[in-house]
Structure formats: C-alpha cells, structure tokens
Amino acid sequence: MTAQIISGKELRKEILDEVKLGVAEMKKKTGRVPGLVTILVGESPASQSYVRLKIKTALECGFHEIQDTLPANISEAELLARIEGYNNDPAIHGILVQLPVPKHIDEKKIIKAIDPDKDVDAFHPVNVGRLMIGGDAVRFLPCTPAGIQQMLLRSGTEICGAEVVVVGRSNIVGKPIAVMLAQKGEGANATVTLVHTATRDLPGHCRRADILIVAAGVPGLVKPEWIKPGATVIDVGVNRVGINSKTGKAILRGDVDFEKAKEIAGKITPVPGGVGPMTIAMLMKNTLLSAQLTLGITGDQVLDDADEKK
Ligand code: GUN
C-alpha cells in the first residue's frame, strides 16, 4: 500500500491561517501587531532567496516587518550595535540574522548578542538551555524541529511510547528534535535514538523506528529496506543534485529514496514540499508568540475572549 503523504505545503497554510487569526485578535485587543526584523549581511543568492520568502510571509501574516540588508564588509562591531538597537526597540518582537554571516564575523557572538526573548530562531544558548529543561522553561522551539513535531501531531502519528530514530546530530535539527520528542509531555514521550556518522549499524537502528527522522544532508542515504513497514518517515534533507535545464531551477532530492520508500512507509514527507515549508511557518508562530508574551496576552486568552463575545 502506498504511504499517506504528509504535505508541508498544506500544513503550512493551516498554521499561517492560525497566525493571521492571532494577529487580527492582537490588533483588535491592543492596536499592535508582531514586529520582525530580518537582517541579511552580504549578497549570497541562497540567503537572499530565503530572506525574501521570510519577508513575504511575514507581510502576508500582517506583521510589522523590517528588512535590514547590510553590506558584506560591515564590521562585527557595527552589526552588534544594530542588533542592540533592535533589542531595545519595543516594536520588534523577533530578530533574525540570516546565517551564515561573512567569515570575518563571529557567528556565535552574533547569536549571543540577540535578546533571548526576541530570538525567534531559538539559536541563543539560553533558548537551547530552556529547550533542554523543557516544560514551562521553553519560550521558543527551534523552527525546523517545531515544524517536524507539528507534522507528526497534525498527521495523527502516535508519538507517546514510539521508537523514534533521528539520523544526524546537527544543532539546528538532529539534537533539538531528539530532545523535544524525548521530553515528558504532549507531542513527546518517545523513546529516542540519535544516530550519526560513527554509528555501527545504521540500517539496524533505522529498521526499528516507528518514526524515522532523517536530517543527514546526504541524498538518498536511507534505503527503502531500512524502513519498517508502516513507519512514519520525515525527510529533512534538501540536497541540490543538479539544475533543471528547462526551468533553470535546482533539482532537489531528500535523504530518503522517496519513490521506493513510499511503498513501504505508512506516512512520509516529500522533498520538496515537506519539512521545508514548515520552517518559515513556525518562525511566524514564534514571532506571534513573542509579541503575545511581551504584550501579556496568550493565544488561548485571545481565542477565549473572542468566543465569549460570540
Ligand atoms: N540559514 C539557514 N537556515 C536558517 C535559519 O533557520 N535561520 C537563520 N537565521 N539562518 C538560516
């Protein structure tokens, strides 16, 4: 039987509709809207294209959006001073510095300079620590792992008690999703194994997974015979494997052999159109949440109040 496709495109729309509703309620209640600044240093075409999409989505959500495009030769001190300005700007609830930054700038220093309460990427060490503690300590979930968790929840995948295998130990995806799904609480409570380049029996571990999350950055790494029949497969890989001669666009391939894997898995995410669209949606969710927390209103309160007025 062919697997159910978990569409990131469809879920992205669902989440952005929720964000738009939250913005409308906030505006009605406080006259304010969430504010996001996207800082882009230099002219990398890939970064420009990501930032364009983030700005477009923020504007669609009704956010106050500042696009701060800076020259590649800006000094580290100047960039730090700009971030400090946004830290102190009450109209800004989310600060995003598109990575990577040019080599003469220390990326770790830049991430640490962002106010953790405006760090909507959740890359600051304070937010990484909050994630480790879990529960009430968490302010923002990192966007790609948060998107993966939403894909599991919204597709009705049982996470509690499931055997989860995460392939790849990056700071942005592998490590945080492993921690999130192992926490005690809703949308978690899984038994998680984190496998990596030094793992002895990669296929053996993958075959045990009820939920297989692959974020290795190696096209076609996971073979169909590594997948347990009926498992949920989340492919985070976005690998550029060539250029389409007709459209001039990059040909993208995931870390899983999708065509064969979909005949074995119970549910699977495609590439493109899977995890990718979820990351920006969760960035918008984090920015709304930051504004709600700063203004002292919760999403639930806003919705409850709206219900009371009906
Ligand atoms: N560069 C690639 N992905 C990301 C991301 O999620 N956030 C930021 N700030 N930079 C990136």
GROMACS .gro file of C-alpha atoms and ligand atoms in nm:
model
  321
    1MET     CA    1   0.000   0.000   0.000
    2THR     CA    2   0.127   0.348  -0.080
    3ALA     CA    3   0.204   0.574   0.216
    4GLN     CA    4  -0.004   0.875   0.319
    5ILE     CA    5   0.185   1.187   0.210
    6ILE     CA    6   0.228   1.445   0.488
    7SER     CA    7   0.217   1.770   0.291
    8GLY     CA    8   0.418   2.057   0.438
    9LYS     CA    9   0.251   2.291   0.189
   10GLU     CA   10  -0.096   2.214   0.326
   11LEU     CA   11   0.007   2.224   0.692
   12ARG     CA   12   0.197   2.549   0.634
   13LYS     CA   13  -0.126   2.709   0.516
   14GLU     CA   14  -0.313   2.575   0.818
   15ILE     CA   15  -0.051   2.721   1.056
   16LEU     CA   16  -0.029   3.057   0.877
   17ASP     CA   17  -0.410   3.086   0.895
   18GLU     CA   18  -0.380   3.041   1.273
   19VAL     CA   19  -0.108   3.307   1.287
   20LYS     CA   20  -0.323   3.552   1.085
   21LEU     CA   21  -0.612   3.495   1.324
   22GLY     CA   22  -0.380   3.561   1.620
   23VAL     CA   23  -0.253   3.885   1.460
   24ALA     CA   24  -0.608   4.007   1.391
   25GLU     CA   25  -0.712   3.940   1.752
   26MET     CA   26  -0.399   4.113   1.885
   27LYS     CA   27  -0.465   4.417   1.671
   28LYS     CA   28  -0.826   4.433   1.791
   29LYS     CA   29  -0.724   4.399   2.154
   30THR     CA   30  -0.407   4.611   2.171
   31GLY     CA   31  -0.381   4.804   1.844
   32ARG     CA   32  -0.039   4.640   1.798
   33VAL     CA   33   0.096   4.376   1.559
   34PRO     CA   34   0.402   4.148   1.588
   35GLY     CA   35   0.728   4.302   1.459
   36LEU     CA   36   1.002   4.101   1.288
   37VAL     CA   37   1.340   4.224   1.165
   38THR     CA   38   1.531   4.012   0.915
   39ILE     CA   39   1.899   4.102   0.893
   40LEU     CA   40   2.086   3.989   0.584
   41VAL     CA   41   2.460   4.053   0.559
   42GLY     CA   42   2.607   4.026   0.208
   43GLU     CA   43   2.463   3.902  -0.120
   44SER     CA   44   2.455   3.522  -0.113
   45PRO     CA   45   2.179   3.428  -0.362
   46ALA     CA   46   2.059   3.138  -0.144
   47SER     CA   47   2.033   3.362   0.166
   48GLN     CA   48   1.864   3.638  -0.037
   49SER     CA   49   1.604   3.390  -0.158
   50TYR     CA   50   1.535   3.253   0.196
   51VAL     CA   51   1.506   3.606   0.338
   52ARG     CA   52   1.273   3.718   0.057
   53LEU     CA   53   1.040   3.432   0.141
   54LYS     CA   54   1.051   3.511   0.515
   55ILE     CA   55   0.969   3.878   0.449
   56LYS     CA   56   0.687   3.791   0.207
   57THR     CA   57   0.534   3.550   0.459
   58ALA     CA   58   0.567   3.800   0.748
   59LEU     CA   59   0.387   4.065   0.542
   60GLU     CA   60   0.113   3.817   0.446
   61CYS     CA   61   0.063   3.749   0.818
   62GLY     CA   62   0.014   4.121   0.882
   63PHE     CA   63   0.340   4.171   1.075
   64HIS     CA   64   0.539   4.492   1.100
   65GLU     CA   65   0.846   4.383   0.903
   66ILE     CA   66   1.186   4.549   0.879
   67GLN     CA   67   1.427   4.428   0.616
   68ASP     CA   68   1.780   4.525   0.718
   69THR     CA   69   2.017   4.446   0.430
   70LEU     CA   70   2.379   4.517   0.516
   71PRO     CA   71   2.697   4.513   0.304
   72ALA     CA   72   2.925   4.206   0.327
   73ASN     CA   73   3.208   4.425   0.461
   74ILE     CA   74   3.014   4.559   0.761
   75SER     CA   75   3.226   4.527   1.077
   76GLU     CA   76   3.132   4.289   1.356
   77ALA     CA   77   3.103   4.587   1.594
   78GLU     CA   78   2.857   4.765   1.361
   79LEU     CA   79   2.643   4.454   1.329
   80LEU     CA   80   2.642   4.405   1.708
   81ALA     CA   81   2.536   4.769   1.752
   82ARG     CA   82   2.245   4.721   1.510
   83ILE     CA   83   2.127   4.411   1.696
   84GLU     CA   84   2.144   4.605   2.024
   85GLY     CA   85   1.921   4.870   1.866
   86TYR     CA   86   1.657   4.609   1.778
   87ASN     CA   87   1.689   4.451   2.125
   88ASN     CA   88   1.576   4.786   2.265
   89ASP     CA   89   1.303   4.856   2.006
   90PRO     CA   90   0.958   4.783   2.156
   91ALA     CA   91   0.802   4.749   1.806
   92ILE     CA   92   1.030   4.449   1.735
   93HIS     CA   93   0.942   4.111   1.887
   94GLY     CA   94   1.158   3.887   1.669
   95ILE     CA   95   1.516   3.933   1.546
   96LEU     CA   96   1.655   3.704   1.278
   97VAL     CA   97   2.011   3.723   1.144
   98GLN     CA   98   2.026   3.507   0.832
   99LEU     CA   99   2.313   3.258   0.859
  100PRO     CA  100   2.584   3.210   0.751
  101VAL     CA  101   2.739   3.555   0.809
  102PRO     CA  102   3.065   3.652   0.631
  103LYS     CA  103   3.381   3.487   0.767
  104HIS     CA  104   3.520   3.799   0.942
  105ILE     CA  105   3.215   3.799   1.171
  106ASP     CA  106   3.193   3.556   1.465
  107GLU     CA  107   2.857   3.380   1.423
  108LYS     CA  108   2.846   3.267   1.788
  109LYS     CA  109   2.898   3.626   1.908
  110ILE     CA  110   2.613   3.745   1.684
  111ILE     CA  111   2.371   3.478   1.810
  112LYS     CA  112   2.463   3.560   2.171
  113ALA     CA  113   2.402   3.933   2.111
  114ILE     CA  114   2.032   3.877   2.029
  115ASP     CA  115   1.798   3.921   2.327
  116PRO     CA  116   1.694   3.559   2.402
  117ASP     CA  117   1.334   3.678   2.439
  118LYS     CA  118   1.342   3.805   2.077
  119ASP     CA  119   1.545   3.509   1.939
  120VAL     CA  120   1.268   3.358   1.724
  121ASP     CA  121   1.516   3.112   1.564
  122ALA     CA  122   1.582   2.975   1.918
  123PHE     CA  123   1.956   2.953   1.843
  124HIS     CA  124   2.074   3.152   2.151
  125PRO     CA  125   2.240   2.931   2.418
  126VAL     CA  126   1.976   3.048   2.669
  127ASN     CA  127   1.699   2.912   2.444
  128VAL     CA  128   1.895   2.589   2.383
  129GLY     CA  129   1.918   2.553   2.763
  130ARG     CA  130   1.546   2.627   2.804
  131LEU     CA  131   1.471   2.354   2.547
  132MET     CA  132   1.682   2.102   2.742
  133ILE     CA  133   1.489   2.179   3.062
  134GLY     CA  134   1.156   2.158   2.878
  135GLY     CA  135   0.805   2.235   3.007
  136ASP     CA  136   0.748   2.591   3.131
  137ALA     CA  137   1.112   2.684   3.076
  138VAL     CA  138   1.067   2.685   2.697
  139ARG     CA  139   0.988   3.016   2.524
  140PHE     CA  140   1.058   2.932   2.159
  141LEU     CA  141   1.104   2.596   1.990
  142PRO     CA  142   1.360   2.596   1.706
  143CYS     CA  143   1.167   2.630   1.380
  144THR     CA  144   1.255   2.314   1.182
  145PRO     CA  145   1.218   2.075   1.479
  146ALA     CA  146   0.894   2.252   1.577
  147GLY     CA  147   0.771   2.202   1.219
  148ILE     CA  148   0.856   1.830   1.234
  149GLN     CA  149   0.669   1.790   1.564
  150GLN     CA  150   0.365   1.963   1.414
  151MET     CA  151   0.376   1.733   1.110
  152LEU     CA  152   0.369   1.431   1.343
  153LEU     CA  153   0.090   1.573   1.558
  154ARG     CA  154  -0.129   1.701   1.276
  155SER     CA  155  -0.097   1.378   1.077
  156GLY     CA  156  -0.221   1.183   1.380
  157THR     CA  157   0.108   0.995   1.430
  158GLU     CA  158   0.133   0.836   1.776
  159ILE     CA  159   0.444   0.984   1.940
  160CYS     CA  160   0.395   0.872   2.302
  161GLY     CA  161   0.590   0.549   2.354
  162ALA     CA  162   0.704   0.534   1.989
  163GLU     CA  163   1.054   0.426   1.890
  164VAL     CA  164   1.199   0.734   1.721
  165VAL     CA  165   1.529   0.723   1.535
  166VAL     CA  166   1.687   1.057   1.440
  167VAL     CA  167   1.962   1.039   1.177
  168GLY     CA  168   2.203   1.333   1.211
  169ARG     CA  169   2.318   1.533   1.514
  170SER     CA  170   2.319   1.896   1.394
  171ASN     CA  171   2.249   2.177   1.641
  172ILE     CA  172   1.965   2.304   1.419
  173VAL     CA  173   1.771   1.979   1.362
  174GLY     CA  174   1.903   1.646   1.495
  175LYS     CA  175   1.992   1.734   1.855
  176PRO     CA  176   1.690   1.957   1.929
  177ILE     CA  177   1.426   1.724   1.775
  178ALA     CA  178   1.575   1.431   1.971
  179VAL     CA  179   1.546   1.630   2.296
  180MET     CA  180   1.196   1.760   2.216
  181LEU     CA  181   1.047   1.416   2.140
  182ALA     CA  182   1.210   1.259   2.447
  183GLN     CA  183   1.062   1.520   2.689
  184LYS     CA  184   0.779   1.434   2.919
  185GLY     CA  185   0.462   1.593   2.783
  186GLU     CA  186   0.219   1.620   2.496
  187GLY     CA  187   0.359   1.556   2.149
  188ALA     CA  188   0.659   1.384   2.305
  189ASN     CA  189   0.725   1.093   2.548
  190ALA     CA  190   0.902   0.892   2.277
  191THR     CA  191   1.199   0.658   2.310
  192VAL     CA  192   1.460   0.835   2.103
  193THR     CA  193   1.783   0.707   1.947
  194LEU     CA  194   2.016   0.962   1.786
  195VAL     CA  195   2.237   0.804   1.522
  196HIS     CA  196   2.529   0.965   1.337
  197THR     CA  197   2.839   0.903   1.124
  198ALA     CA  198   3.007   0.686   1.390
  199THR     CA  199   2.701   0.462   1.447
  200ARG     CA  200   2.793   0.098   1.385
  201ASP     CA  201   2.469  -0.045   1.248
  202LEU     CA  202   2.277   0.240   1.087
  203PRO     CA  203   2.034   0.018   0.889
  204GLY     CA  204   1.960  -0.191   1.200
  205HIS     CA  205   1.868   0.116   1.406
  206CYS     CA  206   1.653   0.263   1.127
  207ARG     CA  207   1.462  -0.064   1.086
  208ARG     CA  208   1.345  -0.042   1.450
  209ALA     CA  209   1.196   0.305   1.407
  210ASP     CA  210   0.822   0.369   1.426
  211ILE     CA  211   0.916   0.729   1.341
  212LEU     CA  212   1.228   0.783   1.131
  213ILE     CA  213   1.357   1.141   1.109
  214VAL     CA  214   1.641   1.188   0.862
  215ALA     CA  215   1.848   1.506   0.870
  216ALA     CA  216   2.188   1.396   0.742
  217GLY     CA  217   2.226   1.607   0.429
  218VAL     CA  218   2.321   1.301   0.221
  219PRO     CA  219   2.095   1.245  -0.084
  220GLY     CA  220   1.932   0.902  -0.083
  221LEU     CA  221   2.117   0.790   0.233
  222VAL     CA  222   1.823   0.591   0.372
  223LYS     CA  223   1.743   0.288   0.160
  224PRO     CA  224   1.388   0.150   0.132
  225GLU     CA  225   1.491  -0.175   0.304
  226TRP     CA  226   1.594   0.027   0.614
  227ILE     CA  227   1.232   0.131   0.671
  228LYS     CA  228   1.000  -0.064   0.899
  229PRO     CA  229   0.670  -0.133   0.713
  230GLY     CA  230   0.409   0.124   0.821
  231ALA     CA  231   0.663   0.362   0.980
  232THR     CA  232   0.632   0.742   0.959
  233VAL     CA  233   0.928   0.886   0.767
  234ILE     CA  234   1.022   1.254   0.798
  235ASP     CA  235   1.282   1.358   0.541
  236VAL     CA  236   1.456   1.684   0.637
  237GLY     CA  237   1.719   1.662   0.361
  238VAL     CA  238   1.713   1.931   0.093
  239ASN     CA  239   2.001   1.840  -0.137
  240ARG     CA  240   2.068   2.024  -0.463
  241VAL     CA  241   2.159   1.742  -0.703
  242GLY     CA  242   2.153   1.935  -1.033
  243ILE     CA  243   1.984   2.208  -1.236
  244ASN     CA  244   1.668   2.159  -1.442
  245SER     CA  245   1.775   2.265  -1.793
  246LYS     CA  246   1.422   2.387  -1.882
  247THR     CA  247   1.339   2.594  -1.570
  248GLY     CA  248   1.696   2.674  -1.456
  249LYS     CA  249   1.587   2.580  -1.104
  250ALA     CA  250   1.777   2.348  -0.870
  251ILE     CA  251   1.670   1.982  -0.865
  252LEU     CA  252   1.613   1.891  -0.500
  253ARG     CA  253   1.641   1.545  -0.351
  254GLY     CA  254   1.587   1.431   0.005
  255ASP     CA  255   1.793   1.199   0.227
  256VAL     CA  256   1.542   0.919   0.158
  257ASP     CA  257   1.469   0.740  -0.170
  258PHE     CA  258   1.110   0.875  -0.177
  259GLU     CA  259   0.967   0.677  -0.469
  260LYS     CA  260   1.060   0.339  -0.320
  261ALA     CA  261   1.018   0.440   0.045
  262LYS     CA  262   0.654   0.545  -0.008
  263GLU     CA  263   0.569   0.184  -0.096
  264ILE     CA  264   0.687   0.069   0.249
  265ALA     CA  265   0.623   0.358   0.491
  266GLY     CA  266   0.281   0.429   0.645
  267LYS     CA  267   0.331   0.806   0.618
  268ILE     CA  268   0.607   1.005   0.450
  269THR     CA  269   0.705   1.366   0.378
  270PRO     CA  270   0.807   1.463   0.021
  271VAL     CA  271   1.105   1.676  -0.089
  272PRO     CA  272   1.034   1.948  -0.188
  273GLY     CA  273   0.702   2.041  -0.023
  274GLY     CA  274   0.760   1.856   0.305
  275VAL     CA  275   0.952   1.988   0.605
  276GLY     CA  276   1.084   2.294   0.414
  277PRO     CA  277   0.759   2.499   0.410
  278MET     CA  278   0.705   2.425   0.781
  279THR     CA  279   1.020   2.607   0.897
  280ILE     CA  280   0.904   2.953   0.791
  281ALA     CA  281   0.552   2.886   0.923
  282MET     CA  282   0.697   2.808   1.267
  283LEU     CA  283   0.912   3.123   1.250
  284MET     CA  284   0.591   3.323   1.211
  285LYS     CA  285   0.433   3.131   1.500
  286ASN     CA  286   0.733   3.215   1.721
  287THR     CA  287   0.716   3.584   1.629
  288LEU     CA  288   0.344   3.598   1.711
  289LEU     CA  289   0.411   3.414   2.040
  290SER     CA  290   0.690   3.658   2.128
  291ALA     CA  291   0.456   3.952   2.072
  292GLN     CA  292   0.177   3.784   2.273
  293LEU     CA  293   0.412   3.719   2.566
  294THR     CA  294   0.555   4.071   2.553
  295LEU     CA  295   0.209   4.229   2.542
  296GLY     CA  296   0.085   3.999   2.819
  297ILE     CA  297  -0.176   3.810   2.617
  298THR     CA  298  -0.175   3.442   2.534
  299GLY     CA  299  -0.314   3.292   2.216
  300ASP     CA  300  -0.568   3.096   2.420
  301GLN     CA  301  -0.681   3.409   2.604
  302VAL     CA  302  -0.730   3.587   2.275
  303LEU     CA  303  -0.934   3.298   2.137
  304ASP     CA  304  -1.129   3.258   2.465
  305ASP     CA  305  -1.217   3.626   2.464
  306ALA     CA  306  -1.327   3.600   2.101
  307ASP     CA  307  -1.551   3.306   2.196
  308GLU     CA  308  -1.704   3.499   2.487
  309LYS     CA  309  -1.805   3.780   2.253
  310LYS     CA  310  -1.989   3.542   2.018
  311GUN     N1  311   2.023   2.986   0.745
  311GUN     C1  312   1.972   2.866   0.705
  311GUN     N2  313   1.865   2.832   0.780
  311GUN     C2  314   1.848   2.931   0.870
  311GUN     C3  315   1.753   2.953   0.974
  311GUN     O1  316   1.663   2.873   1.000
  311GUN     N3  317   1.768   3.071   1.043
  311GUN     C4  318   1.868   3.159   1.018
  311GUN     N4  319   1.875   3.270   1.094
  311GUN     N5  320   1.958   3.141   0.922
  311GUN     C5  321   1.948   3.028   0.848
   0.00000   0.00000   0.00000
